[in-house]
Short mmCIF file of C-alpha atoms in Angstrom, two decimals:
data_model
loop_
_atom_site.label_atom_id
_atom_site.label_comp_id
_atom_site.label_asym_id
_atom_site.label_seq_id
_atom_site.Cartn_x
_atom_site.Cartn_y
_atom_site.Cartn_z
CA LEU A 29 -12.09 -15.61 -13.01
CA GLN A 30 -14.21 -15.94 -9.89
CA ASP A 31 -17.95 -16.23 -10.55
CA SER A 32 -18.49 -12.66 -9.35
CA TYR A 33 -16.52 -9.57 -8.46
CA LEU A 34 -15.27 -9.62 -4.83
CA PHE A 35 -17.33 -6.71 -3.56
CA SER A 36 -20.46 -7.98 -5.30
CA THR A 37 -20.10 -11.25 -3.36
CA ILE A 38 -19.75 -9.34 -0.09
CA ALA A 39 -22.81 -7.22 -0.90
CA LYS A 40 -24.90 -10.35 -1.51
CA LYS A 41 -23.78 -11.93 1.78
CA VAL A 42 -24.59 -8.76 3.72
CA ALA A 43 -27.98 -8.39 2.00
CA LYS A 44 -28.90 -11.99 2.92
CA PHE A 45 -27.82 -11.48 6.55
CA THR A 46 -29.78 -8.21 6.79
CA GLU A 47 -32.90 -9.84 5.37
CA GLU A 48 -32.66 -12.64 7.94
CA ASN A 49 -31.77 -10.27 10.82
CA PRO A 50 -33.61 -6.99 10.15
CA GLU A 51 -33.30 -5.85 13.76
CA LYS A 52 -29.47 -5.83 13.71
CA GLU A 53 -27.45 -2.73 12.88
CA ILE A 54 -24.70 -3.52 10.35
CA ILE A 55 -21.54 -1.39 10.32
CA LYS A 56 -19.81 -1.51 6.96
CA LEU A 57 -16.03 -1.12 6.98
CA GLY A 58 -15.49 -3.26 3.91
CA ILE A 59 -15.79 -1.36 0.65
CA GLY A 60 -13.67 1.76 0.24
CA ASP A 61 -16.60 4.16 -0.17
CA VAL A 62 -16.45 7.51 1.59
CA THR A 63 -19.12 8.68 4.03
CA ARG A 64 -18.45 12.41 4.39
CA PRO A 65 -20.23 14.73 1.92
CA ILE A 66 -18.40 16.35 -0.96
CA VAL A 67 -16.87 19.55 0.39
CA PRO A 68 -18.64 22.92 -0.04
CA ALA A 69 -15.99 24.31 -2.42
CA CYS A 70 -16.77 21.56 -4.93
CA ILE A 71 -20.54 21.79 -4.44
CA GLU A 72 -20.40 25.54 -5.06
CA ALA A 73 -18.37 24.97 -8.24
CA MET A 74 -20.93 22.42 -9.48
CA HIS A 75 -23.86 24.74 -8.78
CA LYS A 76 -22.11 27.51 -10.68
CA ALA A 77 -21.36 25.18 -13.59
CA VAL A 78 -24.99 24.00 -13.71
CA ASP A 79 -26.19 27.60 -13.88
CA GLU A 80 -23.61 28.33 -16.56
CA ILE A 81 -24.65 25.54 -18.93
CA GLY A 82 -28.26 26.61 -18.47
CA THR A 83 -27.56 29.75 -20.51
CA LYS A 84 -27.17 30.15 -24.24
CA GLU A 85 -23.71 31.65 -23.83
CA GLY A 86 -22.48 29.11 -21.30
CA PHE A 87 -23.93 25.91 -22.73
CA LYS A 88 -21.39 23.16 -23.33
CA GLY A 89 -21.78 20.34 -25.82
CA TYR A 90 -19.15 17.69 -26.33
CA GLY A 91 -16.04 18.66 -24.42
CA PRO A 92 -12.44 17.70 -25.18
CA GLU A 93 -12.00 13.96 -24.67
CA GLN A 94 -8.72 14.52 -22.83
CA GLY A 95 -10.24 16.96 -20.35
CA TYR A 96 -10.75 20.73 -20.20
CA ASP A 97 -7.63 22.88 -20.08
CA PHE A 98 -8.67 24.55 -16.82
CA LEU A 99 -8.52 21.21 -14.98
CA ARG A 100 -5.41 19.88 -16.69
CA ASP A 101 -3.60 23.16 -15.95
CA ALA A 102 -4.60 22.89 -12.29
CA ILE A 103 -3.34 19.30 -12.14
CA VAL A 104 0.02 20.26 -13.65
CA LYS A 105 0.45 23.16 -11.21
CA ASN A 106 -0.74 21.53 -8.00
CA ASP A 107 0.01 17.82 -8.30
CA TYR A 108 3.32 17.99 -10.18
CA LYS A 109 5.00 21.41 -10.52
CA SER A 110 4.54 21.97 -6.77
CA ARG A 111 6.62 18.83 -6.18
CA GLY A 112 9.27 19.77 -8.71
CA ILE A 113 8.00 17.28 -11.28
CA ASP A 114 7.91 18.27 -14.94
CA VAL A 115 4.60 17.04 -16.39
CA GLU A 116 2.96 18.75 -19.36
CA LYS A 117 -0.73 19.30 -19.94
CA ASP A 118 -0.90 17.05 -22.99
CA GLU A 119 0.41 14.15 -20.88
CA ILE A 120 -2.72 14.27 -18.69
CA PHE A 121 -6.00 12.57 -19.60
CA VAL A 122 -9.03 13.25 -17.38
CA SER A 123 -11.31 10.23 -16.91
CA ASP A 124 -14.34 8.91 -15.08
CA GLY A 125 -12.35 6.98 -12.47
CA ALA A 126 -9.05 5.27 -11.71
CA LYS A 127 -10.78 1.87 -11.68
CA CYS A 128 -11.79 2.48 -15.29
CA ASP A 129 -8.31 3.66 -16.24
CA CYS A 130 -6.56 0.70 -14.62
CA GLY A 131 -8.81 -1.63 -16.59
CA ASN A 132 -8.98 0.30 -19.86
CA ILE A 133 -5.23 0.89 -20.10
CA VAL A 134 -4.78 -2.69 -21.31
CA ASP A 135 -6.37 -1.62 -24.61
CA ILE A 136 -3.05 -0.16 -25.78
CA PHE A 137 -0.97 -3.26 -24.98
CA GLY A 138 -0.68 -6.47 -26.98
CA LYS A 139 -2.26 -9.50 -25.32
CA GLU A 140 1.03 -11.42 -25.64
CA ASN A 141 2.61 -9.13 -23.03
CA LYS A 142 3.34 -10.80 -19.69
CA VAL A 143 1.87 -9.01 -16.65
CA ALA A 144 3.20 -8.94 -13.09
CA ILE A 145 0.88 -8.09 -10.21
CA THR A 146 1.39 -8.17 -6.47
CA ASP A 147 -0.47 -10.75 -4.40
CA PRO A 148 -2.66 -9.70 -2.59
CA VAL A 149 -3.86 -7.11 -5.08
CA TYR A 150 -6.78 -4.89 -6.08
CA PRO A 151 -8.88 -7.36 -8.17
CA VAL A 152 -9.28 -5.05 -11.18
CA TYR A 153 -5.61 -5.41 -12.19
CA LEU A 154 -5.91 -9.18 -12.41
CA ASP A 155 -9.43 -9.54 -13.76
CA THR A 156 -9.07 -7.10 -16.66
CA ASN A 157 -5.90 -8.79 -17.87
CA ILE A 158 -7.44 -12.25 -17.56
CA MET A 159 -10.39 -10.95 -19.59
CA SER A 160 -7.92 -9.70 -22.21
CA GLY A 161 -6.17 -13.09 -22.42
CA ARG A 162 -2.78 -12.23 -20.91
CA ASP A 163 -0.44 -14.38 -18.87
CA VAL A 164 -0.15 -13.09 -15.30
CA ILE A 165 2.56 -13.83 -12.73
CA TYR A 166 2.22 -13.11 -9.04
CA LEU A 167 4.64 -11.25 -6.80
CA PRO A 168 3.94 -12.35 -3.19
CA VAL A 169 3.50 -9.53 -0.67
CA THR A 170 3.58 -10.88 2.87
CA ALA A 171 4.81 -10.12 6.37
CA LYS A 172 7.97 -12.08 5.51
CA ASN A 173 9.05 -9.43 2.97
CA ASN A 174 7.52 -6.51 4.93
CA PHE A 175 4.80 -6.27 2.29
CA MET A 176 7.32 -5.05 -0.29
CA PRO A 177 7.14 -7.02 -3.56
CA GLU A 178 10.38 -8.50 -4.82
CA LEU A 179 11.52 -7.90 -8.39
CA PRO A 180 10.36 -10.55 -10.89
CA LYS A 181 12.82 -13.36 -11.48
CA GLU A 182 11.76 -13.44 -15.13
CA LYS A 183 11.24 -10.73 -17.72
CA VAL A 184 7.79 -9.16 -17.60
CA ASP A 185 6.33 -6.48 -19.85
CA MET A 186 3.74 -4.81 -17.63
CA ILE A 187 3.96 -4.27 -13.85
CA TYR A 188 1.07 -3.07 -11.68
CA LEU A 189 2.16 -1.26 -8.52
CA CYS A 190 -0.17 0.47 -6.04
CA PHE A 191 1.22 2.64 -3.23
CA PRO A 192 -0.02 3.48 -0.67
CA ASN A 193 -1.18 -0.08 -1.20
CA ASN A 194 -4.67 -1.40 -1.49
CA PRO A 195 -5.32 -3.67 0.42
CA THR A 196 -2.35 -3.79 2.83
CA GLY A 197 -2.05 -0.03 3.49
CA THR A 198 1.75 -0.21 3.22
CA VAL A 199 4.11 2.07 1.26
CA LEU A 200 7.43 2.12 -0.60
CA THR A 201 10.21 4.64 -0.07
CA LYS A 202 11.74 6.51 -2.97
CA GLU A 203 14.80 4.24 -2.83
CA GLU A 204 12.65 1.10 -2.95
CA LEU A 205 10.63 2.48 -5.87
CA LYS A 206 13.87 3.29 -7.73
CA LYS A 207 14.60 -0.46 -7.93
CA TRP A 208 11.43 -0.92 -9.95
CA VAL A 209 12.23 1.95 -12.27
CA ASP A 210 15.69 0.47 -12.88
CA TYR A 211 14.18 -2.98 -13.53
CA ALA A 212 11.68 -1.51 -16.01
CA LYS A 213 14.46 0.30 -17.87
CA ALA A 214 16.63 -2.82 -18.04
CA ASN A 215 13.76 -5.01 -19.29
CA ASN A 216 11.84 -2.54 -21.46
CA SER A 217 8.86 -2.94 -19.10
CA VAL A 218 6.04 -0.49 -18.34
CA ILE A 219 5.04 0.25 -14.75
CA LEU A 220 1.33 0.93 -14.24
CA TYR A 221 1.42 2.94 -11.03
CA ASP A 222 -1.81 3.42 -9.09
CA ALA A 223 -1.42 6.39 -6.73
CA ALA A 224 -5.10 6.71 -5.84
CA TYR A 225 -4.31 7.04 -2.12
CA GLU A 226 -1.35 9.42 -2.23
CA ALA A 227 -3.29 12.16 -0.41
CA PHE A 228 -3.26 9.97 2.73
CA ILE A 229 0.54 9.90 2.97
CA THR A 230 1.70 11.36 6.29
CA GLU A 231 5.40 10.48 6.31
CA GLU A 232 7.68 12.99 4.59
CA LYS A 233 10.02 10.58 2.79
CA ILE A 234 7.27 8.62 1.04
CA PRO A 235 6.81 9.67 -2.63
CA HIS A 236 3.40 10.93 -3.73
CA SER A 237 4.18 10.22 -7.38
CA ILE A 238 6.39 7.68 -9.11
CA TYR A 239 7.76 10.59 -11.15
CA GLU A 240 9.63 11.74 -8.05
CA VAL A 241 12.01 8.92 -8.97
CA GLU A 242 14.60 9.84 -11.58
CA GLY A 243 13.91 8.23 -14.95
CA ALA A 244 10.37 7.14 -14.11
CA LYS A 245 8.82 9.17 -16.92
CA GLU A 246 10.57 6.85 -19.37
CA VAL A 247 8.92 3.71 -17.98
CA ALA A 248 5.76 4.56 -15.99
CA ILE A 249 2.10 5.44 -16.43
CA GLU A 250 0.45 6.96 -13.33
CA PHE A 251 -3.17 6.85 -12.21
CA LYS A 252 -4.68 9.33 -9.74
CA SER A 253 -8.21 9.74 -8.46
CA TYR A 254 -10.54 12.23 -6.79
CA SER A 255 -12.71 9.44 -5.35
CA LYS A 256 -11.04 8.96 -1.99
CA THR A 257 -9.30 12.34 -1.98
CA ALA A 258 -12.38 14.51 -2.51
CA GLY A 259 -15.25 12.09 -2.04
CA PHE A 260 -15.99 11.71 -5.76
CA THR A 261 -16.87 8.00 -5.53
CA GLY A 262 -20.32 8.70 -6.97
CA VAL A 263 -19.37 11.77 -9.02
CA ARG A 264 -16.57 10.01 -10.92
CA CYS A 265 -13.39 11.83 -11.89
CA ALA A 266 -9.73 10.83 -12.10
CA TYR A 267 -6.82 11.18 -14.47
CA VAL A 268 -4.01 9.19 -16.00
CA VAL A 269 -0.55 10.56 -16.85
CA ILE A 270 1.26 9.11 -19.87
CA PRO A 271 4.62 10.87 -20.44
CA LYS A 272 5.75 11.48 -23.99
CA GLU A 273 9.14 9.98 -23.09
CA LEU A 274 7.47 6.60 -22.60
CA LYS A 275 7.95 4.49 -25.72
CA GLY A 276 6.80 1.04 -26.73
CA TYR A 277 7.56 -1.23 -29.66
CA THR A 278 5.51 -3.12 -32.20
CA LYS A 279 6.19 -6.79 -32.99
CA ASP A 280 8.43 -5.75 -35.87
CA GLY A 281 10.45 -3.41 -33.64
CA LYS A 282 8.90 -0.09 -34.66
CA GLU A 283 8.93 2.54 -31.88
CA ILE A 284 5.55 3.90 -30.81
CA SER A 285 4.30 6.52 -28.36
CA TYR A 286 2.01 5.28 -25.60
CA ASN A 287 0.78 8.85 -25.19
CA LYS A 288 -0.42 8.90 -28.80
CA LEU A 289 -1.91 5.42 -28.51
CA TRP A 290 -3.90 6.35 -25.40
CA ASN A 291 -5.02 9.60 -27.00
CA ARG A 292 -6.28 7.64 -30.00
CA ARG A 293 -8.05 5.15 -27.77
CA THR A 294 -9.58 7.95 -25.67
CA CYS A 295 -10.90 9.83 -28.69
CA THR A 296 -12.43 6.60 -30.03
CA LYS A 297 -14.04 5.19 -26.90
CA PHE A 298 -14.66 8.17 -24.59
CA ASN A 299 -16.53 11.47 -24.83
CA GLY A 300 -14.96 13.06 -21.78
CA VAL A 301 -15.97 13.74 -18.18
CA SER A 302 -18.85 16.20 -17.81
CA TYR A 303 -18.07 19.91 -17.58
CA ILE A 304 -19.87 20.13 -14.22
CA VAL A 305 -17.72 17.39 -12.67
CA GLN A 306 -14.50 18.85 -14.05
CA ARG A 307 -15.32 22.25 -12.52
CA ALA A 308 -15.82 20.44 -9.20
CA ALA A 309 -12.44 18.72 -9.60
CA GLU A 310 -10.82 22.07 -10.37
CA ALA A 311 -12.26 23.43 -7.10
CA THR A 312 -10.31 20.81 -5.12
CA TYR A 313 -7.21 22.89 -5.92
CA SER A 314 -8.61 26.18 -4.63
CA GLU A 315 -7.39 27.31 -1.21
CA LYS A 316 -10.85 26.70 0.23
CA GLY A 317 -11.07 23.30 -1.42
CA LYS A 318 -7.63 22.19 -0.24
CA LYS A 319 -8.45 23.13 3.35
CA GLU A 320 -11.82 21.37 3.37
CA ILE A 321 -10.45 18.22 1.73
CA LYS A 322 -7.54 18.07 4.16
CA GLU A 323 -10.03 18.09 7.02
CA ASN A 324 -11.84 15.10 5.51
CA ILE A 325 -8.61 13.18 4.94
CA ASN A 326 -7.51 13.83 8.52
CA TYR A 327 -10.92 12.60 9.68
CA TYR A 328 -10.41 9.28 7.88
CA LEU A 329 -6.81 8.98 9.08
CA GLU A 330 -8.05 9.43 12.65
CA ASN A 331 -10.50 6.59 12.02
CA ALA A 332 -7.58 4.45 10.78
CA LYS A 333 -5.72 5.14 14.02
CA ILE A 334 -8.77 4.14 16.04
CA ILE A 335 -9.09 0.88 14.12
CA LYS A 336 -5.43 -0.04 14.34
CA LYS A 337 -5.02 0.88 18.00
CA GLY A 338 -8.20 -0.90 19.02
CA LEU A 339 -7.37 -4.08 17.12
CA GLU A 340 -3.85 -4.18 18.55
CA GLU A 341 -5.31 -3.79 22.03
CA ALA A 342 -7.51 -6.78 21.22
CA GLY A 343 -4.44 -8.83 20.32
CA PHE A 344 -4.49 -8.58 16.52
CA THR A 345 -1.39 -8.00 14.42
CA CYS A 346 -2.07 -5.05 12.09
CA TYR A 347 -0.41 -3.25 9.19
CA GLY A 348 -1.17 -0.02 7.31
CA GLY A 349 -3.37 2.73 8.72
CA VAL A 350 -0.55 5.32 8.83
CA ASN A 351 -0.21 6.47 5.22
CA SER A 352 -3.43 4.85 4.13
CA PRO A 353 -7.14 4.55 4.97
CA TYR A 354 -6.77 0.75 5.08
CA VAL A 355 -5.84 -1.50 7.99
CA TRP A 356 -4.67 -5.02 7.13
CA LEU A 357 -4.99 -7.46 10.00
CA LYS A 358 -3.94 -11.05 10.63
CA VAL A 359 -6.96 -13.25 11.32
CA PRO A 360 -6.89 -15.64 14.29
CA ASP A 361 -4.97 -18.89 13.75
CA GLY A 362 -7.03 -21.74 12.41
CA MET A 363 -9.51 -19.50 10.57
CA THR A 364 -9.76 -18.65 6.89
CA SER A 365 -10.40 -15.05 5.92
CA TRP A 366 -13.96 -15.89 4.78
CA GLU A 367 -14.63 -17.70 8.07
CA PHE A 368 -13.46 -14.59 9.88
CA PHE A 369 -15.75 -12.49 7.64
CA ASP A 370 -18.75 -14.65 8.57
CA GLU A 371 -17.94 -14.61 12.30
CA LEU A 372 -17.42 -10.86 12.31
CA LEU A 373 -20.72 -10.33 10.50
CA GLU A 374 -22.69 -12.72 12.70
CA LYS A 375 -21.21 -11.88 16.11
CA ALA A 376 -20.20 -8.22 15.79
CA ASN A 377 -22.43 -7.21 12.85
CA VAL A 378 -19.36 -5.60 11.24
CA VAL A 379 -18.45 -5.97 7.56
CA GLY A 380 -14.87 -6.09 6.29
CA THR A 381 -13.12 -7.65 3.29
CA PRO A 382 -11.59 -11.15 3.34
CA GLY A 383 -7.92 -11.10 2.36
CA SER A 384 -8.26 -14.13 0.08
CA GLY A 385 -10.48 -12.01 -2.17
CA PHE A 386 -7.35 -10.04 -3.06
CA GLY A 387 -5.34 -13.13 -4.02
CA PRO A 388 -3.92 -16.40 -2.62
CA HIS A 389 -1.37 -14.63 -0.40
CA GLY A 390 -4.19 -12.58 1.11
CA GLU A 391 -5.49 -15.70 2.83
CA GLY A 392 -5.17 -15.36 6.57
CA TYR A 393 -5.63 -11.60 6.45
CA PHE A 394 -8.56 -9.16 6.49
CA ARG A 395 -9.04 -5.55 5.40
CA LEU A 396 -10.96 -2.85 7.26
CA THR A 397 -11.43 0.65 5.88
CA ALA A 398 -11.43 3.99 7.65
CA PHE A 399 -14.17 5.47 5.48
CA GLY A 400 -16.98 5.03 7.98
CA THR A 401 -18.15 7.67 10.41
CA LYS A 402 -16.06 8.15 13.54
CA GLU A 403 -19.01 7.07 15.69
CA ASN A 404 -19.48 3.82 13.74
CA THR A 405 -15.74 3.18 13.67
CA ILE A 406 -15.53 3.40 17.46
CA LYS A 407 -18.65 1.26 17.83
CA ALA A 408 -17.31 -1.39 15.41
CA ILE A 409 -14.00 -1.74 17.26
CA GLU A 410 -15.81 -2.00 20.60
CA ARG A 411 -17.97 -4.77 19.20
CA ILE A 412 -14.96 -6.65 17.80
CA LYS A 413 -13.16 -6.42 21.15
CA LYS A 414 -16.15 -7.97 22.90
CA VAL A 415 -16.69 -10.96 20.61
CA MET A 416 -13.31 -11.83 19.11
#
């Protein structure tokens, strides 16, 4: 493991620069934290829930560890049934964030399982498995393969996939995703599918859920989040779907249910997301909530267009930014991604994320996010054009 988590290192560098240059305005387009307030529909739901639990009749103690039925029903109806996907309520587990789920999910797998992750990759997938003592193999994702990972040449047990991808902003079609489902079936592997950014998909043929692929419920666990979708980065709410068709095996060959294992783990280690937060998450599915959230997502997608267009005008080669809030750019020849980070901070006072922080094949690339304000996004690109 690196000495510190990637984004902690960036925060320390920025803090040091700010202390030494207090007069300079820093524009942060590095961490994927939203800037627009939580929409009114969710705020109203939280206020109502606060008032409710302040009464004797409406007070809530410990809630169901798996999540309240009102939210799980809304998830089934809006995120799955509406897309023709058959997911049942007891296959959904509400949590305090997709980052937590992606890390905690390893609790139900033996440490002898071999894990495949793409490179570059969201650091949590790698770090949590290293902490758990597993062997990890890397699947290079580069411009040479159009940022589409190739199937492992050896048998692996667990496969992390994230689409729309963090950090590259790229996507897989349904046909491309089917290859992974077929591989998992043939090798008795489990796909851990992070769909945290599915709400940013703009192209019709790109799947919003891995369960749009036939047979995926037999081999895949899916993670979804309200952080980037509804601005819940500080409120914390997400969910994981573990189909009952998904089966694993003990060392002696006994069949087991991952759904039951995760339920057991959840009941042991988690007391559930707060009632107030779950009412806010439910409100994201109201007509008012959907409209307000769509406006925010479009706002960030417009920022992504501004970033990509501006960088291309400045001569950079860019990827992503169409179905994703992330733009992945090639740094100038002869520079490392951390050298580019330092130069961008010092000359343009703009913060991004060095590609090498996402893995060896991220070297030579850099990630910018669209989660700033439109004004700061425009200003940041103007600054970069002037100094780079």
